[in-house]
Short mmCIF file of C-alpha atoms and ligand atoms in Angstrom, two decimals:
data_model
loop_
_atom_site.label_atom_id
_atom_site.label_comp_id
_atom_site.label_asym_id
_atom_site.label_seq_id
_atom_site.Cartn_x
_atom_site.Cartn_y
_atom_site.Cartn_z
CA MET A 1 0.00 0.00 0.00
CA LYS A 2 1.23 3.53 -0.76
CA ILE A 3 2.25 5.70 2.22
CA GLU A 4 -0.59 8.18 1.51
CA ASP A 5 -3.13 5.35 1.62
CA LEU A 6 -1.67 4.03 4.88
CA GLU A 7 -1.81 7.52 6.37
CA LYS A 8 -5.42 7.98 5.26
CA LYS A 9 -6.44 4.63 6.71
CA PHE A 10 -4.64 5.52 9.94
CA GLN A 11 -6.43 8.90 10.21
CA ASP A 12 -9.77 7.18 9.48
CA ARG A 13 -9.16 4.82 12.42
CA ILE A 14 -8.35 7.79 14.68
CA ASP A 15 -11.45 9.68 13.49
CA ALA A 16 -13.57 6.61 14.21
CA GLY A 17 -12.28 6.63 17.79
CA GLU A 18 -10.27 3.40 17.47
CA LYS A 19 -7.24 2.85 19.69
CA ILE A 20 -3.84 2.44 18.03
CA GLU A 21 -1.81 -0.44 19.45
CA PRO A 22 2.02 -0.83 19.40
CA LYS A 23 2.14 -3.34 16.52
CA ASP A 24 -0.28 -1.39 14.30
CA TRP A 25 1.05 0.65 11.42
CA MET A 26 1.54 4.29 12.43
CA PRO A 27 3.20 7.33 10.85
CA GLU A 28 6.76 7.80 12.08
CA LYS A 29 5.84 11.24 13.43
CA TYR A 30 3.01 9.76 15.52
CA ARG A 31 5.49 7.28 17.04
CA LYS A 32 8.07 10.02 17.72
CA THR A 33 5.50 12.39 19.21
CA HIS A 34 4.39 9.70 21.61
CA ILE A 35 7.91 8.73 22.60
CA ARG A 36 8.59 12.42 23.28
CA GLN A 37 5.42 13.08 25.26
CA ILE A 38 5.23 9.82 27.23
CA SER A 39 8.92 9.84 28.17
CA GLN A 40 8.74 13.50 29.21
CA HIS A 41 5.71 12.66 31.27
CA ALA A 42 7.53 9.72 32.90
CA HIS A 43 10.54 11.93 33.68
CA SER A 44 8.21 14.53 35.23
CA GLU A 45 6.81 11.92 37.60
CA ILE A 46 10.29 10.82 38.65
CA VAL A 47 11.78 14.32 39.00
CA GLY A 48 8.50 15.34 40.70
CA MET A 49 9.40 13.05 43.59
CA LEU A 50 12.32 15.32 44.53
CA PRO A 51 10.60 18.50 45.78
CA GLU A 52 8.20 16.43 47.89
CA GLY A 53 10.83 13.92 49.02
CA ASN A 54 12.61 16.95 50.50
CA TRP A 55 9.91 17.07 53.23
CA VAL A 56 9.57 13.38 54.11
CA THR A 57 11.84 13.73 57.15
CA ARG A 58 10.15 16.94 58.33
CA THR A 59 6.39 16.31 58.22
CA PRO A 60 4.52 17.85 61.16
CA THR A 61 2.81 14.57 62.18
CA LEU A 62 3.11 10.82 61.64
CA ARG A 63 -0.19 10.83 59.72
CA ARG A 64 1.20 13.42 57.29
CA LYS A 65 4.37 11.37 56.84
CA VAL A 66 2.37 8.26 55.90
CA GLY A 67 0.37 10.31 53.37
CA LEU A 68 3.43 11.98 51.86
CA LEU A 69 5.41 8.74 51.58
CA ALA A 70 2.49 7.06 49.82
CA LYS A 71 2.17 9.98 47.41
CA VAL A 72 5.87 9.99 46.52
CA GLN A 73 5.75 6.22 45.96
CA ASP A 74 2.69 6.66 43.72
CA GLU A 75 4.70 9.07 41.54
CA ALA A 76 7.42 6.43 41.16
CA GLY A 77 4.74 3.95 40.08
CA HIS A 78 3.39 6.43 37.51
CA GLY A 79 6.89 6.82 36.10
CA LEU A 80 7.18 3.06 35.73
CA TYR A 81 3.83 2.61 33.93
CA LEU A 82 4.77 5.44 31.58
CA TYR A 83 8.28 4.18 30.82
CA SER A 84 6.68 0.80 30.01
CA ALA A 85 4.14 2.44 27.69
CA ALA A 86 6.95 4.34 25.89
CA GLU A 87 9.00 1.13 25.52
CA THR A 88 6.20 -0.41 23.42
CA LEU A 89 7.14 2.17 20.76
CA GLY A 90 10.68 0.84 20.39
CA ILE A 91 12.77 3.06 22.67
CA SER A 92 14.69 1.40 25.52
CA ARG A 93 14.44 2.49 29.13
CA ASP A 94 18.22 2.99 29.24
CA GLU A 95 17.99 5.40 26.32
CA MET A 96 15.19 7.36 28.04
CA PHE A 97 17.28 7.62 31.20
CA ARG A 98 20.30 8.68 29.16
CA GLN A 99 18.23 11.48 27.60
CA LEU A 100 17.06 12.63 31.04
CA HIS A 101 20.51 12.48 32.64
CA THR A 102 22.24 14.39 29.85
CA GLY A 103 19.60 17.14 29.90
CA LYS A 104 18.37 16.24 26.38
CA ALA A 105 14.88 15.24 27.52
CA LYS A 106 12.45 17.70 29.03
CA TYR A 107 10.39 17.27 32.19
CA SER A 108 7.72 19.54 33.62
CA SER A 109 8.97 23.06 34.40
CA ILE A 110 7.10 23.04 37.72
CA PHE A 111 9.57 20.71 39.42
CA ASN A 112 12.42 23.20 39.16
CA TYR A 113 10.96 25.35 41.94
CA PRO A 114 11.95 24.86 45.59
CA THR A 115 9.72 23.60 48.41
CA MET A 116 10.50 26.19 51.09
CA THR A 117 7.86 25.47 53.75
CA TRP A 118 5.48 22.68 54.74
CA ALA A 119 2.65 24.65 53.10
CA ASP A 120 4.38 24.08 49.75
CA ILE A 121 3.65 20.36 50.07
CA GLY A 122 -0.09 21.01 50.47
CA THR A 123 0.03 23.52 47.62
CA ILE A 124 1.76 21.04 45.29
CA GLY A 125 -1.03 18.53 45.95
CA TRP A 126 -3.71 21.15 45.49
CA LEU A 127 -2.34 23.04 42.46
CA VAL A 128 0.23 20.81 40.76
CA ASP A 129 -1.74 17.57 41.04
CA GLY A 130 -4.88 19.60 40.34
CA ALA A 131 -3.36 20.91 37.09
CA ALA A 132 -2.05 17.44 36.29
CA ILE A 133 -5.53 15.88 36.58
CA ILE A 134 -7.08 18.47 34.29
CA ASN A 135 -4.41 17.77 31.70
CA GLN A 136 -4.40 14.03 32.21
CA VAL A 137 -8.10 13.15 32.33
CA MET A 138 -8.20 13.84 28.58
CA LEU A 139 -5.20 11.51 28.18
CA THR A 140 -7.26 8.54 29.43
CA ARG A 141 -9.00 8.83 26.03
CA THR A 142 -5.86 9.49 24.00
CA SER A 143 -5.56 7.51 20.77
CA PHE A 144 -2.55 5.36 21.71
CA GLY A 145 -3.82 2.36 23.71
CA PRO A 146 -0.95 1.73 26.19
CA TYR A 147 -0.75 5.45 27.13
CA ALA A 148 -4.53 5.75 27.56
CA ARG A 149 -4.69 2.65 29.77
CA ALA A 150 -1.76 3.78 31.96
CA MET A 151 -3.49 7.12 32.46
CA VAL A 152 -6.66 5.61 33.95
CA ARG A 153 -4.90 4.46 37.11
CA ILE A 154 -2.63 7.50 37.23
CA CYS A 155 -5.64 9.84 37.20
CA LYS A 156 -7.33 8.00 40.05
CA GLU A 157 -4.20 8.39 42.16
CA GLU A 158 -3.61 12.02 41.15
CA SER A 159 -7.15 12.81 42.14
CA PHE A 160 -6.52 11.41 45.61
CA HIS A 161 -3.28 13.46 45.81
CA GLN A 162 -5.18 16.61 44.94
CA ARG A 163 -7.73 15.91 47.68
CA GLN A 164 -5.11 15.34 50.33
CA GLY A 165 -3.18 18.47 49.27
CA PHE A 166 -6.30 20.61 49.50
CA GLU A 167 -7.15 19.11 52.88
CA MET A 168 -3.67 20.12 54.11
CA ILE A 169 -4.27 23.66 52.87
CA LEU A 170 -7.68 23.81 54.57
CA THR A 171 -6.08 22.62 57.82
CA LEU A 172 -3.47 25.40 57.62
CA CYS A 173 -6.11 28.00 56.73
CA ASN A 174 -8.21 27.01 59.72
CA GLY A 175 -5.17 27.05 62.03
CA THR A 176 -3.20 29.96 63.46
CA ALA A 177 -2.63 33.27 61.66
CA ILE A 178 0.95 32.21 60.91
CA GLN A 179 -0.21 28.90 59.38
CA LYS A 180 -2.68 30.73 57.15
CA GLU A 181 0.07 33.14 56.13
CA MET A 182 2.24 30.16 55.15
CA ALA A 183 -0.55 28.83 52.93
CA GLN A 184 -1.00 32.24 51.28
CA ASP A 185 2.75 32.61 50.76
CA ALA A 186 2.92 29.16 49.11
CA LEU A 187 -0.03 30.03 46.84
CA ASN A 188 1.71 33.30 45.89
CA ARG A 189 4.84 31.42 44.81
CA TRP A 190 3.20 28.40 43.08
CA TRP A 191 0.26 30.03 41.28
CA TRP A 192 2.02 31.32 38.16
CA PRO A 193 4.34 28.32 37.70
CA SER A 194 1.23 26.07 37.95
CA LEU A 195 -0.42 27.97 35.09
CA MET A 196 2.76 27.44 33.05
CA MET A 197 2.48 23.65 33.47
CA PHE A 198 -0.10 23.57 30.65
CA GLY A 199 2.55 24.70 28.16
CA PRO A 200 2.86 27.75 25.90
CA ARG A 201 -0.15 29.66 24.54
CA ASP A 202 -1.85 27.87 21.65
CA GLU A 203 -0.44 30.22 19.03
CA GLU A 204 3.08 29.48 20.30
CA SER A 205 2.62 25.72 20.72
CA PRO A 206 4.20 23.95 17.73
CA ASN A 207 2.80 20.50 18.61
CA THR A 208 -0.83 21.21 19.51
CA GLU A 209 -2.45 21.29 16.05
CA GLN A 210 -1.14 17.89 14.94
CA SER A 211 -1.67 16.35 18.39
CA VAL A 212 -5.34 17.43 18.36
CA LYS A 213 -5.79 15.87 14.87
CA TRP A 214 -4.33 12.61 16.13
CA LYS A 215 -6.46 12.80 19.29
CA ILE A 216 -3.36 12.74 21.48
CA LYS A 217 -4.58 16.02 22.93
CA ARG A 218 -8.35 16.40 23.20
CA LYS A 219 -8.07 20.01 24.37
CA THR A 220 -5.50 22.73 23.74
CA ASN A 221 -3.08 24.17 26.31
CA ASP A 222 -5.12 27.38 26.66
CA GLU A 223 -8.45 25.54 27.04
CA LEU A 224 -7.04 23.39 29.84
CA ARG A 225 -5.38 26.36 31.56
CA GLN A 226 -8.70 28.22 31.57
CA GLN A 227 -10.52 25.18 32.97
CA PHE A 228 -7.93 24.94 35.78
CA ILE A 229 -8.27 28.63 36.65
CA ASP A 230 -12.08 28.49 36.76
CA ILE A 231 -12.05 25.49 39.12
CA THR A 232 -9.21 26.68 41.36
CA VAL A 233 -10.60 30.17 41.94
CA GLU A 234 -13.61 28.61 43.66
CA GLN A 235 -11.40 26.34 45.78
CA ALA A 236 -9.29 29.33 46.89
CA LYS A 237 -12.50 31.05 48.03
CA VAL A 238 -13.41 28.02 50.18
CA ALA A 239 -9.95 28.14 51.80
CA GLY A 240 -10.16 31.93 52.25
CA LEU A 241 -7.00 32.51 50.17
CA THR A 242 -6.35 35.23 47.60
CA ILE A 243 -5.09 34.29 44.13
CA PRO A 244 -2.09 36.55 43.46
CA ASP A 245 -3.50 38.10 40.28
CA PRO A 246 -5.06 41.59 40.47
CA ASP A 247 -6.51 41.15 36.95
CA LEU A 248 -8.43 38.01 37.82
CA LYS A 249 -12.18 38.55 37.39
CA TRP A 250 -15.28 36.72 36.22
CA ASN A 251 -16.26 37.53 32.65
CA GLU A 252 -20.00 37.02 32.32
CA GLU A 253 -19.94 37.10 28.53
CA ARG A 254 -17.23 34.44 28.16
CA GLY A 255 -18.48 32.40 31.11
CA HIS A 256 -14.87 32.19 32.33
CA HIS A 257 -12.43 34.13 34.49
CA ASP A 258 -10.18 36.66 32.78
CA PHE A 259 -6.67 36.57 34.15
CA GLY A 260 -3.43 38.58 34.08
CA ALA A 261 -0.43 38.14 31.78
CA ILE A 262 1.75 35.08 32.31
CA ASP A 263 5.50 35.76 32.29
CA TRP A 264 6.46 33.54 29.36
CA SER A 265 10.09 34.60 29.56
CA GLU A 266 10.23 32.91 32.97
CA PHE A 267 8.62 29.76 31.50
CA TRP A 268 11.17 29.47 28.67
CA ARG A 269 14.06 30.23 31.03
CA VAL A 270 13.01 27.29 33.22
CA VAL A 271 12.30 24.97 30.26
CA LYS A 272 15.74 25.74 28.81
CA GLY A 273 17.47 24.65 32.02
CA ASN A 274 17.91 27.94 33.87
CA GLY A 275 15.18 27.78 36.50
CA PRO A 276 15.82 28.01 40.25
CA LEU A 277 16.72 24.32 40.71
CA ASN A 278 17.25 22.73 37.25
CA LYS A 279 20.88 21.92 37.93
CA GLU A 280 20.18 20.43 41.38
CA ARG A 281 17.35 18.28 39.98
CA LEU A 282 19.55 16.84 37.23
CA LYS A 283 22.39 16.23 39.66
CA ALA A 284 20.05 14.38 42.05
CA ARG A 285 18.87 12.08 39.23
CA ASN A 286 22.42 11.48 37.98
CA ASP A 287 23.63 10.71 41.52
CA ALA A 288 20.74 8.27 42.03
CA TRP A 289 21.68 6.53 38.77
CA ASP A 290 25.38 6.29 39.70
CA ASN A 291 24.69 5.15 43.27
CA GLY A 292 22.25 2.51 42.01
CA GLU A 293 24.79 0.85 39.72
CA TRP A 294 25.53 -2.00 42.15
CA VAL A 295 21.80 -2.76 42.42
CA ARG A 296 21.46 -2.99 38.64
CA ASP A 297 24.60 -5.15 38.44
CA ALA A 298 23.32 -7.46 41.18
CA ALA A 299 19.90 -7.77 39.49
CA MET A 300 21.52 -8.54 36.14
CA ALA A 301 23.90 -11.10 37.70
CA HIS A 302 20.91 -12.77 39.36
CA SER A 303 18.89 -12.94 36.15
CA GLU A 304 21.91 -14.28 34.22
CA LYS A 305 22.35 -16.99 36.84
CA GLN A 306 18.64 -17.87 36.61
CA ALA A 307 18.95 -18.13 32.82
CA GLN A 308 21.96 -20.45 33.16
CA LYS A 309 20.01 -22.65 35.59
CA GLU A 310 17.10 -22.85 33.13
CA GLU A 311 19.51 -23.81 30.33
CA LEU A 312 21.03 -26.55 32.50
CA LYS A 313 17.56 -27.91 33.40
CA LYS A 314 16.63 -28.10 29.70
CA ALA A 315 19.92 -29.83 28.87
CA VAL A 316 19.46 -32.59 31.50
N1 BYC B 1 7.48 22.09 31.15
O1 BYC B 1 3.89 22.42 21.61
P1 BYC B 1 3.77 22.26 23.10
C1 BYC B 1 2.66 15.30 37.33
C2 BYC B 1 7.54 22.01 26.01
S1 BYC B 1 3.77 15.36 36.10
C3 BYC B 1 8.48 21.75 30.31
O2 BYC B 1 2.54 22.79 23.71
P2 BYC B 1 3.03 19.54 23.75
C4 BYC B 1 3.07 15.19 38.73
C5 BYC B 1 7.01 20.90 25.13
O3 BYC B 1 7.50 19.63 25.55
C6 BYC B 1 3.16 16.62 35.01
N2 BYC B 1 8.36 21.75 28.95
O4 BYC B 1 4.03 20.71 23.48
C7 BYC B 1 4.21 14.51 39.08
C8 BYC B 1 7.54 21.31 23.78
O5 BYC B 1 8.93 21.00 23.65
P3 BYC B 1 9.44 19.74 22.75
C9 BYC B 1 3.62 16.39 33.63
C10 BYC B 1 7.15 22.09 28.46
O6 BYC B 1 3.81 18.30 24.03
C11 BYC B 1 4.63 14.46 40.40
C12 BYC B 1 7.48 22.83 23.83
O7 BYC B 1 7.44 23.17 25.22
N3 BYC B 1 2.49 16.13 32.77
O8 BYC B 1 1.55 15.39 36.99
O9 BYC B 1 1.99 19.45 22.67
C13 BYC B 1 3.90 15.13 41.40
C14 BYC B 1 6.25 23.38 23.13
O10 BYC B 1 5.03 22.96 23.80
C15 BYC B 1 6.06 22.43 29.27
C16 BYC B 1 2.66 15.69 31.53
O11 BYC B 1 3.77 15.51 31.08
C17 BYC B 1 6.26 22.43 30.67
N4 BYC B 1 5.29 22.77 31.54
O12 BYC B 1 2.23 19.98 25.06
C18 BYC B 1 2.74 15.80 41.04
C19 BYC B 1 1.40 15.43 30.75
N5 BYC B 1 5.00 22.72 28.49
O13 BYC B 1 8.98 18.50 23.47
C20 BYC B 1 2.31 15.82 39.72
C21 BYC B 1 1.67 14.94 29.37
C22 BYC B 1 5.42 22.57 27.22
O14 BYC B 1 8.78 19.87 21.40
N6 BYC B 1 2.18 15.99 28.50
N7 BYC B 1 6.71 22.20 27.20
O15 BYC B 1 10.94 19.87 22.75
C23 BYC B 1 1.39 16.86 27.85
O16 BYC B 1 0.18 16.87 28.01
C24 BYC B 1 2.05 17.81 26.87
O17 BYC B 1 3.31 17.29 26.54
C25 BYC B 1 2.18 19.27 27.39
C26 BYC B 1 2.90 20.10 26.31
C27 BYC B 1 0.79 19.87 27.62
C28 BYC B 1 3.01 19.34 28.65
#
């Protein structure tokens, strides 16, 4: 079959809402786009463990420690499902790690900001997981089967993370004046970076148009960002917190909130590796890789030995 005919048949399957599976024919760009997006997503989950892991030894109560540990472990699990989904497209896990460790691969800009106080941990759950769910619920219906299926479980867990983060914020807001101030300060620092998580404005997003056609993205970056703002404004009211945007106001005609200008120069600075903690994050991942070498060697030696035993059994 000619390439144009294959491409047409492929698009027809997408338009009919069929899932594409790893062994199906797919355009090379579709495969590459998925490897890029899924591996970036996996890296974000793994690097995302660092800002929160920073507080595991300093939680205010045992109950909070149990919750935080479980959340950080969930993120590791998400990374593993996603690396597995990307591997079905023909890239090895070692290659994905190499791309992360050398700074070639991207991961979400949000994880290059520091967690300065305990309120930051609640705010990450509330805003960062909240933004992640809005982006990721549409990915449970994305056209590539293994990615869509991985996202179902991830979304359930992210939704629980968002709930527990918001509950932490409510607890601080109903506590002492200093605790409420901590929650407000965290919101002030995390609000704008959370809006940047959705990616550049639609007119500056090179990948959106094709990704919408292939039903990888069901909504654009700007549509999702607006949805997040509309939901979060109401949650901030419940907590009694002020969103740090003087231009934020309800627009009756649009049926959405208008909001102030996002500092896109900050976004690109962080994406290009010059955010507050980019270098520390990469160093932490590289150190973990180097320090884990003996574990990988031991696991490989064990599996080689098992294989030899199997061979011997067959030979007897
Ligand atoms: N940070 O054309 P665009 C989590 C890049 S983890 C860095 O709109 P696309 C969690 C983009 O990659 C949250 N880079 O791209 C974990 C592209 O560059 P390349 C992560 C960004 O792919 C632990 C360029 O900018 N979620 O939830 O159509 C604890 C142009 O952008 C960012 C996912 O990864 C950014 N924020 O759309 C708590 C979800 N934004 O690759 C929570 C899956 C854009 O061409 N990913 N860039 O060199 C997606 O949905 C999409 O990839 C994006 C970007 C919406 C992020």
